[in-house]
Coordinates of N, CA and C in Angstrom, one line a residue:
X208 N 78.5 127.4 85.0 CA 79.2 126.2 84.9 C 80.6 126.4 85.6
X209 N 80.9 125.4 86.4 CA 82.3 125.7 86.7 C 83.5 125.9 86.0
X210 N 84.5 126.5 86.3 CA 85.3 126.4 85.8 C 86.7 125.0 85.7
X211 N 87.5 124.9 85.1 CA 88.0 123.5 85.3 C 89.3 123.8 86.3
X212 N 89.6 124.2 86.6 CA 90.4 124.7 88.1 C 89.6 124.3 89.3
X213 N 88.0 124.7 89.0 CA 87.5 124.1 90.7 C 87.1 122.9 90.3
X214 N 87.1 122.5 89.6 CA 86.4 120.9 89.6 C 87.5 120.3 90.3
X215 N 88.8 120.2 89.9 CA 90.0 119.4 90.1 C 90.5 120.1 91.3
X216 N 90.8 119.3 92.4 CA 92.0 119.9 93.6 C 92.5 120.4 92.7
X217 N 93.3 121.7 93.5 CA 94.8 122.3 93.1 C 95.9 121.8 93.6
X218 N 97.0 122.3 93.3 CA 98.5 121.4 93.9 C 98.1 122.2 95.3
X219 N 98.0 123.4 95.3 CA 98.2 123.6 96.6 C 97.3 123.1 97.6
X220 N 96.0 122.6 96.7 CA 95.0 121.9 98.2 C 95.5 120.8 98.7
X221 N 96.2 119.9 97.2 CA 96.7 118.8 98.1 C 97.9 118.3 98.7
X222 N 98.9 119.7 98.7 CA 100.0 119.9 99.4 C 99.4 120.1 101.2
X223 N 98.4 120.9 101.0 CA 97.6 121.3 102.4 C 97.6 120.3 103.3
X224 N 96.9 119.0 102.1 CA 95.8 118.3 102.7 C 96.8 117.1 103.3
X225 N 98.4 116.8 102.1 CA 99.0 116.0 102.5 C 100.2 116.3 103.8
X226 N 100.1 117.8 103.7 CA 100.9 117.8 105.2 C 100.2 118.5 106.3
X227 N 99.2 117.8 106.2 CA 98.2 118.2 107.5 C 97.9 116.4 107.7
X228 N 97.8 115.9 106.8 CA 97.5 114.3 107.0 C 98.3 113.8 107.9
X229 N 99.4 113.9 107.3 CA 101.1 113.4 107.5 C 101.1 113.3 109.5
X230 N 101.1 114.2 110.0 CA 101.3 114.6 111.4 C 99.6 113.4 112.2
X231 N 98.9 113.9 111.2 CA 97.7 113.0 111.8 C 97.8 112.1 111.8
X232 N 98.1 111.3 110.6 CA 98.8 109.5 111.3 C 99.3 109.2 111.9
X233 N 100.5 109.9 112.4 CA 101.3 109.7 113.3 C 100.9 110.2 114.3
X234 N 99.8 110.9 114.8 CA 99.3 111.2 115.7 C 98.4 110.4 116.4
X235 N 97.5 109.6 115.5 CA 96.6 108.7 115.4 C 97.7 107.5 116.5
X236 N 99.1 107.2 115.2 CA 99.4 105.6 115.5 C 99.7 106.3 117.6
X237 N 100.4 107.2 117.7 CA 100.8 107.4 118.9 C 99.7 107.4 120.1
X238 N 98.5 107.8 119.5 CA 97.9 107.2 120.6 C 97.0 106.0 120.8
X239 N 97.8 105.1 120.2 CA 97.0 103.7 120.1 C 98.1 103.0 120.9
X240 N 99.4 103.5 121.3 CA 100.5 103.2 122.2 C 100.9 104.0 123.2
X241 N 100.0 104.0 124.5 CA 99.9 104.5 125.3 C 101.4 105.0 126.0
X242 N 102.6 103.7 125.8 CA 103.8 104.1 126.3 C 104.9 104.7 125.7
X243 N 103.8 104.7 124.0 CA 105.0 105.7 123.3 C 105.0 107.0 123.9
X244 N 103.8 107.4 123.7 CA 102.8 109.1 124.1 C 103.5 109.3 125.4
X245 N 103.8 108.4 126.3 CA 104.4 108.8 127.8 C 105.7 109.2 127.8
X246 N 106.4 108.8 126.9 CA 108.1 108.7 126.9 C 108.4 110.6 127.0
X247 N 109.2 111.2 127.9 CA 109.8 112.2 128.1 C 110.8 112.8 127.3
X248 N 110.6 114.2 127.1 CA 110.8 114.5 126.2 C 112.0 115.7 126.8
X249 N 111.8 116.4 127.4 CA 111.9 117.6 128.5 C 111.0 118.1 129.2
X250 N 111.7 117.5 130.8 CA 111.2 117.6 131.7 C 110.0 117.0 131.8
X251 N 108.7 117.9 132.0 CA 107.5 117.0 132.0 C 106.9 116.8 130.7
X252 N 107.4 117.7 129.8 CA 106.9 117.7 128.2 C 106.9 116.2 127.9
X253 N 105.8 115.5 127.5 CA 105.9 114.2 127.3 C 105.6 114.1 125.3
X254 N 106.3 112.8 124.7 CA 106.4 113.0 123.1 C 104.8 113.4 123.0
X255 N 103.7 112.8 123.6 CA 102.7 113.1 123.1 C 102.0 114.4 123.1
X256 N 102.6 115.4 124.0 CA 101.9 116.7 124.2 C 103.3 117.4 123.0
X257 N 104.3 117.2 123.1 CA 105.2 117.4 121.9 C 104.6 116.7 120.7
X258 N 104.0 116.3 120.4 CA 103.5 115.7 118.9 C 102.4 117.1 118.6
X259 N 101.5 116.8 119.9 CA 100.1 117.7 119.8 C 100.6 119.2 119.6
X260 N 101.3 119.9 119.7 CA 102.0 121.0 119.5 C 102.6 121.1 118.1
X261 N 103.2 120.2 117.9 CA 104.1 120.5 116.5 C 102.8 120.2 115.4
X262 N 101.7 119.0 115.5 CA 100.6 119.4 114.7 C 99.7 120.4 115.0
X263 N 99.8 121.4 116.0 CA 98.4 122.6 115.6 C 99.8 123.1 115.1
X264 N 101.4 123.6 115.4 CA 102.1 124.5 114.6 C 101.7 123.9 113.2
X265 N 101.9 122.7 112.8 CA 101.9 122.9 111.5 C 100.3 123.2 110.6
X266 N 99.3 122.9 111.4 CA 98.0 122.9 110.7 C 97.8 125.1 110.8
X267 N 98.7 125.4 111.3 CA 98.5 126.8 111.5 C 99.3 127.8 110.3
X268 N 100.8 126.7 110.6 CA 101.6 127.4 109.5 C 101.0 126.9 108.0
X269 N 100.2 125.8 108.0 CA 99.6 125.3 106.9 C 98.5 125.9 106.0
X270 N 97.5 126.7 107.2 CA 96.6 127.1 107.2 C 96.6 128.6 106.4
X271 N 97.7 129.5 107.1 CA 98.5 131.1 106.7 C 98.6 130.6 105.6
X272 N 99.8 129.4 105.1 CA 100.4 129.3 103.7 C 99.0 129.0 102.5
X273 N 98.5 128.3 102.9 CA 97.4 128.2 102.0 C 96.5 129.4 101.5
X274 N 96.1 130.0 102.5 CA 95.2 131.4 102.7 C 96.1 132.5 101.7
X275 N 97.8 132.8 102.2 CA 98.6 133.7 101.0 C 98.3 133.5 99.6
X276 N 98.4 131.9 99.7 CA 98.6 131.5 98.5 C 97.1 131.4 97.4
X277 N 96.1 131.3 98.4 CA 94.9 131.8 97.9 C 94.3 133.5 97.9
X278 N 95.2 134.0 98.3 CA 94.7 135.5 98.0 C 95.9 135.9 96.9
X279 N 96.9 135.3 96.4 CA 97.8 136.0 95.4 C 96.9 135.5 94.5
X280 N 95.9 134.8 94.1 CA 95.5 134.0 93.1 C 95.2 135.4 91.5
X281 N 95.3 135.1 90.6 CA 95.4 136.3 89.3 C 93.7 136.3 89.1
X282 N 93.1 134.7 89.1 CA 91.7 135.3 88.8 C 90.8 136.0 89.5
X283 N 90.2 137.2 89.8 CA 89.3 137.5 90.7 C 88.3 136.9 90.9
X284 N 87.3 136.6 92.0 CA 86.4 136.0 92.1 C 85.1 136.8 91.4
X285 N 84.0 135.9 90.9 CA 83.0 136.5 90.1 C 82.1 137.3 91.0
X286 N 81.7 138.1 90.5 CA 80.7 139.1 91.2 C 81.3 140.5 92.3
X287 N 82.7 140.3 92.3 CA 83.6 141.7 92.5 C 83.6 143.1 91.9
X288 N 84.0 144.2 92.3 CA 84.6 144.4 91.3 C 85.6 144.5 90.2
X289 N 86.2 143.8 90.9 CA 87.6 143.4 89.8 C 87.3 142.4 88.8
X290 N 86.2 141.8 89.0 CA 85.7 140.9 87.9 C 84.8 141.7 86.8
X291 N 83.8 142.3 87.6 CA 83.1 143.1 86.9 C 83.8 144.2 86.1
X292 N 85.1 144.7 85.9 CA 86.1 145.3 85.5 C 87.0 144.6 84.2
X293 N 86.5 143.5 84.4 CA 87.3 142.6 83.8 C 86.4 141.9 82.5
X294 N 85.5 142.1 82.6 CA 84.3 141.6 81.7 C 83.7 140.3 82.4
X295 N 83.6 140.1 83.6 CA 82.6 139.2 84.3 C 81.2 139.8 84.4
X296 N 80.4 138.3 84.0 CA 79.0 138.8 84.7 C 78.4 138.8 85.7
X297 N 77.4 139.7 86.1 CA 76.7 139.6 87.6 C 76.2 138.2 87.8

């Protein structure tokens, strides 16, 4: 039976999920306005290839933070042996 931690998101999945969303809306509305996406940014860098950059940076730095933050976790996963150490069963 599951446990009641995986039934329910964690704060940290929905931290993930809300600033990985965040950049996608706005990514979304920008290209439904072709002359926002054009507007110059530096040089030839236009806002829309500057949007598409700052969302993989963040889905990346999002991605690392999540991953640390799921390997500090205290409970071991079942069928290890740090669970099996701990009084888990096979």
């Amino acid at each position: 039976m599951p446990s009641a931690s995986s039934r329910h998101p964690s704060r940290d999945t929905r931290v993930l999920v809300t600033v990985n969303a965040l950049p996608l809306a706005v990514g979304v509305l920008l290209s439904c306005s072709t002359t926002l996406g054009e507007i110059s940014v530096y040089g030839r860098l236009t806002l829309g290839i500057a949007w598409a950059l700052t969302q993989l940076a963040v889905l990346i730095g999002g991605a690392w933070w999540y991953e640390n933050r799921a390997a500090s976790s205290f409970e071991p996963a079942s069928g290890t042996p740090a669970a099996r150490s701990a009084g888990g069963a096979w």
